[in-house]
Coordinates of C-alpha atoms in Angstrom, one line a residue:
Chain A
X1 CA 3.7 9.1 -4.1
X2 CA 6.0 11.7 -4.1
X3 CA 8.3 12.5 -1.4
X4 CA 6.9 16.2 -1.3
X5 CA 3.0 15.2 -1.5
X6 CA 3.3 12.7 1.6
X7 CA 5.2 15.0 3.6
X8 CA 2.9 17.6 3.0
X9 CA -0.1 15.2 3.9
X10 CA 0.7 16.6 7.5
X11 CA -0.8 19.9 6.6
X12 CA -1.0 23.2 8.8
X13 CA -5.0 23.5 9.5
X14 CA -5.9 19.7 8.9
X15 CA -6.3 17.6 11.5
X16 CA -5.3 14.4 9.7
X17 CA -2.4 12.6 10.3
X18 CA -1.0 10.0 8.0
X19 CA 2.0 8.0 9.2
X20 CA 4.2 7.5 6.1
X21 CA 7.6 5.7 6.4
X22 CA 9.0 8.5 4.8
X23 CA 7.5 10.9 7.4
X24 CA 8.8 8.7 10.2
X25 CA 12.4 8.6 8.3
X26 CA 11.9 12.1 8.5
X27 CA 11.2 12.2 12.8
X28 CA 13.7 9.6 13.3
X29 CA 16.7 12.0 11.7
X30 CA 15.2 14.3 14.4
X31 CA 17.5 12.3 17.7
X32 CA 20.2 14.3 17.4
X33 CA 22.1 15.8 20.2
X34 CA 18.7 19.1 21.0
X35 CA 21.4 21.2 23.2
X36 CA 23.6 21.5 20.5
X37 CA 21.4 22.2 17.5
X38 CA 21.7 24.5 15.0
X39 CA 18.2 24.6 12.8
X40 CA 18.5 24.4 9.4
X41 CA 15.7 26.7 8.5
X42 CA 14.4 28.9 11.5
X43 CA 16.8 31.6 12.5
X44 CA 18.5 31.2 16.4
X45 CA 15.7 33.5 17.8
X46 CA 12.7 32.0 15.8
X47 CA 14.2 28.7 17.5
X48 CA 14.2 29.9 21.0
X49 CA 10.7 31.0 20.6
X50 CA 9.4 27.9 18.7
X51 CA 11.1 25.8 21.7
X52 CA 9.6 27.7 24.2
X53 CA 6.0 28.1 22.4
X54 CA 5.6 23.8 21.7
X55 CA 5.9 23.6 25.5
X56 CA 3.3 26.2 26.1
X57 CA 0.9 24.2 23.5
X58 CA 2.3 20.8 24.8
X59 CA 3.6 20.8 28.5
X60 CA 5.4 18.1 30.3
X61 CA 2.7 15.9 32.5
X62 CA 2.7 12.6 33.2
X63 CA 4.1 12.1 29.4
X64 CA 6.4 14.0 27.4
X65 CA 6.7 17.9 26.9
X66 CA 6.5 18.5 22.7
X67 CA 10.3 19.1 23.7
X68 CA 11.4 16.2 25.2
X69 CA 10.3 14.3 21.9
X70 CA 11.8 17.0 19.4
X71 CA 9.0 18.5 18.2
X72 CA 10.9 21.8 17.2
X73 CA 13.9 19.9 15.0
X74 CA 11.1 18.1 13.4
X75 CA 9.0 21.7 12.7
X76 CA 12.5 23.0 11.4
X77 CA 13.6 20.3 9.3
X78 CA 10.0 19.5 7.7
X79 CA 9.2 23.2 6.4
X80 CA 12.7 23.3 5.4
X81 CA 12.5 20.0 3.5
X82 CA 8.9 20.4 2.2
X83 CA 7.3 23.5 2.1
X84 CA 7.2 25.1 -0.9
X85 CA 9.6 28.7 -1.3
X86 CA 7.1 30.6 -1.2
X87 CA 5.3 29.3 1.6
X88 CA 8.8 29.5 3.3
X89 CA 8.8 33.6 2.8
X90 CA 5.5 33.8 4.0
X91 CA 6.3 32.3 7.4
X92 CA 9.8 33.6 7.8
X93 CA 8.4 37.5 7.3
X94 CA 5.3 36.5 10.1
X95 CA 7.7 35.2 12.2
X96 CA 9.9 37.8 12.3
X97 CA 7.2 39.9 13.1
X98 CA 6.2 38.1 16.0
X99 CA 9.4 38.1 17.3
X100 CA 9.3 42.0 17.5
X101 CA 6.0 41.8 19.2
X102 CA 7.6 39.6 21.6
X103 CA 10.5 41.4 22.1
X104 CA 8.0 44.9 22.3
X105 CA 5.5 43.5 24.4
X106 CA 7.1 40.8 26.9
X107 CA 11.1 41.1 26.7
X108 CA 14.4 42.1 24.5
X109 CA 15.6 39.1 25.9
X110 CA 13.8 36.3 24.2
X111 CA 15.8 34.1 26.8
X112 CA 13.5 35.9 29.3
X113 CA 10.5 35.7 28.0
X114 CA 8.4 33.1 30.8
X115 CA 5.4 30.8 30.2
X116 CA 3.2 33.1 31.5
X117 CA 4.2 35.8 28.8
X118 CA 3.5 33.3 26.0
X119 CA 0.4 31.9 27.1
X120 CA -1.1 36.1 27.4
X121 CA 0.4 35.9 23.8
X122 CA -1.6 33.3 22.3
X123 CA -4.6 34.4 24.7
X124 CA -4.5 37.8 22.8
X125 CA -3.3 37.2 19.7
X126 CA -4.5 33.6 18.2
X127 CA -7.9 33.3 17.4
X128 CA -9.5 30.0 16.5
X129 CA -10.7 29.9 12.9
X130 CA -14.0 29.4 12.5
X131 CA -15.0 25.5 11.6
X132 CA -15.4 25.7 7.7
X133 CA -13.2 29.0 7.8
X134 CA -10.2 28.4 6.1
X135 CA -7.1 30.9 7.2
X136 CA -6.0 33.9 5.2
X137 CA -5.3 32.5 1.7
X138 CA -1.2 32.3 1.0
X139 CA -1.5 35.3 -1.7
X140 CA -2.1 37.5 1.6
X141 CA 0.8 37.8 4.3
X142 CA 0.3 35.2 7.0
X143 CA -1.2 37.1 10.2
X144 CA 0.5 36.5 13.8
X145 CA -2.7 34.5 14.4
X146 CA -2.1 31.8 11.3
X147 CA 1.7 31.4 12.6
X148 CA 0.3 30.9 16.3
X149 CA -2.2 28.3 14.6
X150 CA 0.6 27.0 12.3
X151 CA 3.0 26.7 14.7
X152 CA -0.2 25.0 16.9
X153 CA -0.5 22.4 14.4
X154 CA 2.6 21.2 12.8
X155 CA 3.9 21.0 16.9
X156 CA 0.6 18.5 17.0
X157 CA 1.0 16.5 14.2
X158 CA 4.9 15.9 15.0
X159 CA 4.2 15.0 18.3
X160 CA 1.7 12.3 17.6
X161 CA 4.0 10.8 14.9
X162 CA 7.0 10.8 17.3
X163 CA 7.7 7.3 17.9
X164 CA 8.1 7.4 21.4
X165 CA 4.4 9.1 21.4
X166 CA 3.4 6.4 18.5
X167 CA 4.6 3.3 20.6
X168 CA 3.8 4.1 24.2
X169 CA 1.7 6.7 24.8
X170 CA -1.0 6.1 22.3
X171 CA -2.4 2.5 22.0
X172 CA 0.1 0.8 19.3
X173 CA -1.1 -2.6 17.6
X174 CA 1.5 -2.7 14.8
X175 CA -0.4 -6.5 13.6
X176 CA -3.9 -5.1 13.8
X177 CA -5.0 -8.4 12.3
X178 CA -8.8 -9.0 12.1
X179 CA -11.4 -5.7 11.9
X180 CA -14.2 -5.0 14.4
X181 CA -15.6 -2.6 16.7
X182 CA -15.5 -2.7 20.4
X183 CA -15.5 -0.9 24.0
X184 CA -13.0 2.3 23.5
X185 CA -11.7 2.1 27.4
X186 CA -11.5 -1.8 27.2
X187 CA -9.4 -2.0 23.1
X188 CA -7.3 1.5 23.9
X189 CA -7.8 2.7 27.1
X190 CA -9.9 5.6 25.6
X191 CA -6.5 6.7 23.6
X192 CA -6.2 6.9 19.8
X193 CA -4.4 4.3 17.8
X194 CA -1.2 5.5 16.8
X195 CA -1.0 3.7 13.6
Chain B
X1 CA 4.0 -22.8 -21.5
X2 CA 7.0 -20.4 -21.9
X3 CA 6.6 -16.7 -21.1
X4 CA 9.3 -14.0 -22.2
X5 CA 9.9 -11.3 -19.9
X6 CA 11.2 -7.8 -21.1
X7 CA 9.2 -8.1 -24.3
X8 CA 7.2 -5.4 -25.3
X9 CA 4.6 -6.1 -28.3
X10 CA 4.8 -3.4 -30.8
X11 CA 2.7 -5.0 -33.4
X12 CA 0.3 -7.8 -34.2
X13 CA 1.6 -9.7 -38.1
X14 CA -1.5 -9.4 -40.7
X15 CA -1.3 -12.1 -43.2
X16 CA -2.9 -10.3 -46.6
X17 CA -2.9 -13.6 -48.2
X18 CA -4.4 -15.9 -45.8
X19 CA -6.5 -12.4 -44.3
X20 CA -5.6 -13.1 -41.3
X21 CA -2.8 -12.3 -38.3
X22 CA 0.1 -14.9 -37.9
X23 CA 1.7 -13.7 -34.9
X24 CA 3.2 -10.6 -33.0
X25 CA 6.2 -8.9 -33.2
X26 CA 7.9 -7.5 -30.1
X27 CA 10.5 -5.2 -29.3
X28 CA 13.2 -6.9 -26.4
X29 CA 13.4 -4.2 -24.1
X30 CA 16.6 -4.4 -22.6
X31 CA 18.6 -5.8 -26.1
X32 CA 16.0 -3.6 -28.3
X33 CA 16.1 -6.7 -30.6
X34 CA 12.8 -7.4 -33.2
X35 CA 11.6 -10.8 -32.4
X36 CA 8.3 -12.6 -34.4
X37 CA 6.0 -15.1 -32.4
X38 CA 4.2 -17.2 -34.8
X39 CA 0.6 -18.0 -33.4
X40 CA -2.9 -19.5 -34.7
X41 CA -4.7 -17.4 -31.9
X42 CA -3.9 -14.1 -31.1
X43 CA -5.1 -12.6 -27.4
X44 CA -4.3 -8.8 -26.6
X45 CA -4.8 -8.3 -23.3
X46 CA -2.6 -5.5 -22.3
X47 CA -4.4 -2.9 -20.9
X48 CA -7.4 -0.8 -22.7
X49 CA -4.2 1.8 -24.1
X50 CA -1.7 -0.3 -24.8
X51 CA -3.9 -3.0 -26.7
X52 CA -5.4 0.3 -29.0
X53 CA -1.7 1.1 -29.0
X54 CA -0.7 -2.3 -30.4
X55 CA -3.6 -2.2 -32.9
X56 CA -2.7 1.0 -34.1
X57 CA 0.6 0.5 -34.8
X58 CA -0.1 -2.9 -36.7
X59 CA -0.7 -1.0 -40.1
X60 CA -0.9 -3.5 -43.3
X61 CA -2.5 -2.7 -46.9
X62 CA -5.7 -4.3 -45.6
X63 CA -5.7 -2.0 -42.4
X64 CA -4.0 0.6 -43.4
X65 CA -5.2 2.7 -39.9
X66 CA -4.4 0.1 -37.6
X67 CA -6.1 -3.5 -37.6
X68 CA -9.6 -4.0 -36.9
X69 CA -9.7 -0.2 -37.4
X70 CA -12.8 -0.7 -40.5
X71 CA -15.5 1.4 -38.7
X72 CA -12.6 4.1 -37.5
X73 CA -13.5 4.3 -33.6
X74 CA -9.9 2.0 -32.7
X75 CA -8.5 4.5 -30.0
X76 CA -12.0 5.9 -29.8
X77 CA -14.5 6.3 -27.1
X78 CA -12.4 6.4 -24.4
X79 CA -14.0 6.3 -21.1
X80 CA -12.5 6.5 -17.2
X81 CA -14.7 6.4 -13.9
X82 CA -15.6 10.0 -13.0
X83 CA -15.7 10.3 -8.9
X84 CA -14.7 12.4 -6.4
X85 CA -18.1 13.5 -5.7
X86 CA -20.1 13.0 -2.1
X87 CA -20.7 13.7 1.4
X88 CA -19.5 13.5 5.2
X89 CA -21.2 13.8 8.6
X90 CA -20.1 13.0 12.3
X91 CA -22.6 10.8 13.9
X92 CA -22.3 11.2 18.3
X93 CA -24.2 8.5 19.5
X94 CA -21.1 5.7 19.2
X95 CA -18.4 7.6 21.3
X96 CA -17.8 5.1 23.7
X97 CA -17.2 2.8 20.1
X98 CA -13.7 2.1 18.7
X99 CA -12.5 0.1 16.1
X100 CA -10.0 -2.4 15.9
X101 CA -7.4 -4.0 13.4
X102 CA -7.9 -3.7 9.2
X103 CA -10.1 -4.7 6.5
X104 CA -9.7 -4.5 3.1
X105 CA -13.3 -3.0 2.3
X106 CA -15.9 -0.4 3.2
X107 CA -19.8 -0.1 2.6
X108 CA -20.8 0.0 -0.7
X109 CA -24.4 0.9 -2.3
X110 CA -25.1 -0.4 -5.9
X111 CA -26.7 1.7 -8.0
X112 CA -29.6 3.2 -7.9
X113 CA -30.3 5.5 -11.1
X114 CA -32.5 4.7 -14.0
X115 CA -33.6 0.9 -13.1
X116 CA -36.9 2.2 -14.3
X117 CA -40.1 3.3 -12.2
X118 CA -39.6 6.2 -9.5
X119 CA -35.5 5.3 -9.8
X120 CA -35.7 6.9 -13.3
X121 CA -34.1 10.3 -13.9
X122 CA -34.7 12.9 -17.0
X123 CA -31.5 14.8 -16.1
X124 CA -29.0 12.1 -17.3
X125 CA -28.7 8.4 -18.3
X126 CA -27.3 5.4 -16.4
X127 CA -26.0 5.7 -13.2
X128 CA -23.8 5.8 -9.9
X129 CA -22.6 4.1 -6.7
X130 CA -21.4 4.7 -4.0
X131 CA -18.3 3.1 -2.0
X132 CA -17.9 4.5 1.5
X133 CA -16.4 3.9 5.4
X134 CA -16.7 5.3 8.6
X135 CA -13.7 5.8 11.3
X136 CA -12.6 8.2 14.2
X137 CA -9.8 9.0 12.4
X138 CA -9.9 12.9 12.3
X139 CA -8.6 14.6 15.5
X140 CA -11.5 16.2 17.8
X141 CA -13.5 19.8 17.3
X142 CA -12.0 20.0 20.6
X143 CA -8.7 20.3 19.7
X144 CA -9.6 23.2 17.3
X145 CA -11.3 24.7 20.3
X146 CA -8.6 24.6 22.7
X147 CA -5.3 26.8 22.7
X148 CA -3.0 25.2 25.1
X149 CA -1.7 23.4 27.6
X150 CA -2.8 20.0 29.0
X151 CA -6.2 19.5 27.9
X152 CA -5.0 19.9 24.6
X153 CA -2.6 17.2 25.0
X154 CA -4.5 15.1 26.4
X155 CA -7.6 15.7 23.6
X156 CA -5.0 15.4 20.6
X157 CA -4.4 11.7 22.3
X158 CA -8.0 10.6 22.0
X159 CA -9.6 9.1 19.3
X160 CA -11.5 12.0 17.1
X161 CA -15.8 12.0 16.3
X162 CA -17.0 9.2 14.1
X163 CA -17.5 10.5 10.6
X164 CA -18.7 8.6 7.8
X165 CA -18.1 9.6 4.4
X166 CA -18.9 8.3 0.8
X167 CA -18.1 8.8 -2.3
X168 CA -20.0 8.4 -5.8
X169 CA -18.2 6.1 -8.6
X170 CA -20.6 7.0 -11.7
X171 CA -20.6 6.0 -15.0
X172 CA -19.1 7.9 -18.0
X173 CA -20.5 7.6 -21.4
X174 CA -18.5 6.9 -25.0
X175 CA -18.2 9.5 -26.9
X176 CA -16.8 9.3 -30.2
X177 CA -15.2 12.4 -29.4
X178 CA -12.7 11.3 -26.6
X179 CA -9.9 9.7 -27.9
X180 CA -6.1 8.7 -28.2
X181 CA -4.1 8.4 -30.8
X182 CA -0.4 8.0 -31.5
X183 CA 2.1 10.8 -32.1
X184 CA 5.0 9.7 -34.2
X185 CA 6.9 12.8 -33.7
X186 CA 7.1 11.9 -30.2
X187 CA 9.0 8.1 -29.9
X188 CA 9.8 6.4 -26.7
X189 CA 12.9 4.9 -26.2
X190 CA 12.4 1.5 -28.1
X191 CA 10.9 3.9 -31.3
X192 CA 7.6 3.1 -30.7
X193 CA 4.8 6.1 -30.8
X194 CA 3.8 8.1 -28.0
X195 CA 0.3 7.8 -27.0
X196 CA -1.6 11.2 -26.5
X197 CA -5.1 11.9 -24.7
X198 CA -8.0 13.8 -26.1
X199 CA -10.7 13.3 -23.3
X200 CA -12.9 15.0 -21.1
X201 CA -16.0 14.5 -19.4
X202 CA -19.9 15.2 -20.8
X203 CA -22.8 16.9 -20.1
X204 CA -24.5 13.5 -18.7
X205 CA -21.2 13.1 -16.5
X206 CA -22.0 16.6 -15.3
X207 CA -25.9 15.9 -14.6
X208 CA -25.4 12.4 -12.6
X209 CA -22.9 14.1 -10.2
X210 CA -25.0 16.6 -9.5
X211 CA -27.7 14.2 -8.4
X212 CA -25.0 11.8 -7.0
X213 CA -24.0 14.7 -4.3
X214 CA -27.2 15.3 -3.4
X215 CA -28.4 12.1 -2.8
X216 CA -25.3 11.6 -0.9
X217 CA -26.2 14.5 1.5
X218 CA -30.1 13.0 1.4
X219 CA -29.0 9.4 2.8
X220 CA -26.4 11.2 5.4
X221 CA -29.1 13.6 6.5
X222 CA -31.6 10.7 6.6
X223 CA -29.2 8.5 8.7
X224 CA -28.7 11.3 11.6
X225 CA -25.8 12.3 10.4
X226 CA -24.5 15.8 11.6
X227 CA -22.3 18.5 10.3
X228 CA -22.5 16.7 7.1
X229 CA -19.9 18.3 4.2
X230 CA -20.2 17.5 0.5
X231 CA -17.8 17.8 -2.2
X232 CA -17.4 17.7 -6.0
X233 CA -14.1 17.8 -7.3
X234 CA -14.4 16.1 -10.7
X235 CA -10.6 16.2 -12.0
X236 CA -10.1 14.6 -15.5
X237 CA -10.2 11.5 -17.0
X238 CA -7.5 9.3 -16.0
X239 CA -7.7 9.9 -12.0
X240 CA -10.4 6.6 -11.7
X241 CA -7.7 4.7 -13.1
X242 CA -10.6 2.7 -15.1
X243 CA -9.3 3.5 -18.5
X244 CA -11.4 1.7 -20.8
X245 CA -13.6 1.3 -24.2
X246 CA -10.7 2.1 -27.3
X247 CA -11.4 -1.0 -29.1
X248 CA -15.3 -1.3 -28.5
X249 CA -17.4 -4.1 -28.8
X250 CA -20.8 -3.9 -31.3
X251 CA -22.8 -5.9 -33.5
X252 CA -22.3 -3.6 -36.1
X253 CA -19.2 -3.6 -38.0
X254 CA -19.2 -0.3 -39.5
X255 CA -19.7 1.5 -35.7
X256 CA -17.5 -1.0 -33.9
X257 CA -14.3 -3.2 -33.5
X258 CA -15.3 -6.3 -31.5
X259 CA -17.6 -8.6 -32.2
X260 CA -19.3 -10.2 -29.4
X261 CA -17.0 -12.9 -28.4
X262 CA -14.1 -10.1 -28.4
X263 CA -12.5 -11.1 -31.6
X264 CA -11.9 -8.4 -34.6
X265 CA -14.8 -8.5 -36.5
X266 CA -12.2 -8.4 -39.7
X267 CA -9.7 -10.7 -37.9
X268 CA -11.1 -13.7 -36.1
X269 CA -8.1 -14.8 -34.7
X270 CA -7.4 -11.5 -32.8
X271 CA -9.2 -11.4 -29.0
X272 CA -9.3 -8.2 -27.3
X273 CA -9.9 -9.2 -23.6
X274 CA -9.4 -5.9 -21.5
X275 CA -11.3 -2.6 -20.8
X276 CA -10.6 -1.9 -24.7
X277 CA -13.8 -3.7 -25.4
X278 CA -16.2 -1.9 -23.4
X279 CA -19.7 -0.4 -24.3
X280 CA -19.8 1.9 -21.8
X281 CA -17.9 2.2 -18.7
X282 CA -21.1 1.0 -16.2
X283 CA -20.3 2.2 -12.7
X284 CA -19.2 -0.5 -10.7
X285 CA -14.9 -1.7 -10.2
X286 CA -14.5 -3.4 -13.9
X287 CA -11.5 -5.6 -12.8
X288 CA -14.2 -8.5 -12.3
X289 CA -15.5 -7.8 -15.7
X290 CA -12.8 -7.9 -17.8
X291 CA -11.6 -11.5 -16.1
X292 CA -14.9 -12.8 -16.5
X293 CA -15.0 -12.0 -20.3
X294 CA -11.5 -13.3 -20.6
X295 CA -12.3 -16.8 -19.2
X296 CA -15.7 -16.6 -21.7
X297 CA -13.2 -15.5 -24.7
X298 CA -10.7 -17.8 -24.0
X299 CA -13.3 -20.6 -24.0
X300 CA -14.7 -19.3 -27.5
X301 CA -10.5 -19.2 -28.6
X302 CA -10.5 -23.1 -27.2
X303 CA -13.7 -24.3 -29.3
X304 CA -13.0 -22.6 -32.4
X305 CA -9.2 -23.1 -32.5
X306 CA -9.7 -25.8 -35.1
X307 CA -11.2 -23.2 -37.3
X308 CA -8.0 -21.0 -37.1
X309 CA -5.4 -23.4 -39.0

């Protein structure tokens, strides 16, 4: 398979997730040093927010924040690396507009903008699609509520592929050996396998 | 035994006096040398194109259209698996279920179509099956339903519904009309002809998926299934990776290129043992198929070898 196709296996609106190596290649060149990085493919600003939004989607509790795994370099480098141009316009010209309805609605200072603004954001402005609906088809511009879900998604799929997630938060078997169903809580614990 | 590696056949040696072959001639693909195998028996057994390919290609005053190629269907009647075609639901009542480790195989229903009595359709002939599997695989409704925060973590960490799909692997019927043939304008790197594809699937392809999605959406329904969703995505011929039938098999001569223990009916000592020498495609994996009519042919090759001096 192409490079391309299994990187784009981890779509925007799907909730499949399929593990490749080259996928995981692609999360591991994700460690670098977060404080000082410089994104590849998201402005400074669409950085800032896209940090602060994964968080909102994915907080810290007991396990990692979306964050604290690197959820954002992963978002940056994988629709740098394998979405297609146009696909790149479409979400560089929504984002830019949601960054003026930030910057309009909670603060100038995207540094200021808190939790609480974000979450009245996506409260207002991201509606679920309905099951079967598919989102507005990429001939029309992306609307603020398919880059909330986009943004919603990709920070979902990255975080369960993390390694850290893949290896100790969800149950990891990597010599499944033999098939057969059992109790959930007694095989996993009620989590999902991660591979 | 000696087998040479990096030698690609390019033709099969046609004796005009003796009437029949002598041997094959290959092509060494890394030196691009011509080397001839003398042989009393002849097996081509190199996939359904590239043994038409071969035949082709082997052009002599007898067969001037590629040997074996009397009755004209050599490259002919080229058949692939059509699929792509069935149904999922979620099923609720096995949440507190998981599975465990890997198997190699899923569930599998054998055909069902046209074994005569009430399984007997008008709307097309033969048939399908299905090959299918269930799993929790797909991430929860829930986490469609939920914006944020930690109940969305924590949902996007548990194991999704249980949905079962399956999928319809249906016959395709030859037709004269689907073909490949060789394009000598276009030669690969060792000189040999390009092959090029002239295929597409029929009305009675068209008819049996029709009735293959429904009945997939009948058995879901009738097994409690919920939110069941059925597709049809038929592609082209070439996606079932079942390519067969170039070099088919017949009693008669003048509509065929095999006889019935896979030799050339024109050119006994020349065995066609893979997909090349099917009927019809049939709807089940063929893999088993063409092994088992190997081991038969080879056991013909082994009897009658005296007879090929």
């Amino acid at each position: 398979m192409q490079r391309r196709e299994a990187l784009k296996k981890i779509g925007l609106t799907t909730g499949f997730v399929i593990a490749t190596p080259t996928l995981i290649s692609l999360f591991q060149s994700c460690t670098d040093d977060t404080q000082n990085w410089v994104p590849q493919f998201f402005s400074e600003e669409q950085a800032t927010v896209l940090t602060d939004i994964v968080d909102v989607f994915l907080p810290k509790t007991d396990i990692p924040s979306a964050t604290e795994v690197n959820v954002p370099q992963f978002m940056d480098k994988y629709v740098n690396e394998v979405w297609e141009l146009i696909e790149q316009d479409r979400i560089k010209v929504a984002f830019d507009k949601l960054l003026m309805q930030i910057k309009t609605d909670y603060n100038e200072n995207l540094n200021k903008v808190t939790e609480d603004n974000y979450k009245d954001l996506l409260d207002n402005h991201m509606l679920i699609v309905p099951k079967g609906q598919e989102p507005t088809p990429e001939t029309e511009p992306m609307t603020t509520s398919d880059l909330l879900n986009s943004i919603k998604w990709m920070a979902i799929n990255g975080y369960k592929i993390n390694e850290t997630v893949g290896e100790t938060i969800l149950a990891y078997d990597p010599i499944p050996s033999t098939s057969y169903c059992g109790d959930l809580q007694e095989l996993t614990g009620g989590r999902a396998w991660s591979l | 035994m000696t087998i040479r590696p990096h030698s690609i056949v390019c033709e099969v040696i046609y004796d005009e006096k003796l009437g029949k072959a002598t041997g094959v001639k290959i092509i060494d693909a890394e030196t691009k040398e011509v080397h001839e195998f003398k042989a009393k028996v002849i097996f081509l057994c190199a996939s359904s194109v590239a043994s038409a390919s071969i035949l082709l290609q082997s052009k002599s005053e007898r067969f001037p259209n590629g040997l074996g190629n009397d009755s004209g269907e050599l490259g002919h009647n080229l058949m692939d698996h059509h699929f792509m075609v069935g149904a999922s639901g979620t099923v609720t009542n096995f949440d507190d279920m998981y599975t465990k480790g890997r198997k190699p195989n899923g569930v599998y229903i054998p055909r069902f179509r046209n074994l005569g009595g009430d399984s007997d359709k008008k709307e097309f002939l033969r048939g399908y099956g299905f090959e299918g599997g269930a799993g929790r695989g797909k991430m929860s409704e829930i986490v469609r339903e939920l914006k944020y925060g930690k109940d969305l973590k924590e949902a996007i960490l548990k194991p999704g519904e249980w949905r079962m799909g399956i999928t319809a692997f249906c016959e395709t019927l030859p037709d004269h009309k689907n073909r490949m043939y060789l394009d000598y304008d276009k030669k690969d790197e060792w000189g040999l002809p390009t092959v090029t594809f002239d295929a597409n699937f029929g009305e009675n392809e068209l008819a049996m998926r029709k009735d293959a999605k429904e009945q997939a959406i009948k058995m879901l329904e009738a097994g409690g299934f919920k939110d069941i969703q059925a597709y049809d995505d038929i592609g082209g011929m070439g996606l079932g990776i079942h390519e067969m039938g170039t070099a088919r098999m017949g009693r008669d001569p003048k509509t065929s290129v095999l006889n019935k223990h896979n030799q050339i009916h024109a050119c006994k000592n020349v065995y066609v043992t893979d997909g090349a020498f099917m009927t019809s495609s049939a709807c089940q994996n063929p893999s088993l198929s063409y092994m088992a009519f190997t081991a038969r042919a080879a056991n013909h090759a082994a009897k009658e070898i005296k007879n090929f001096k």
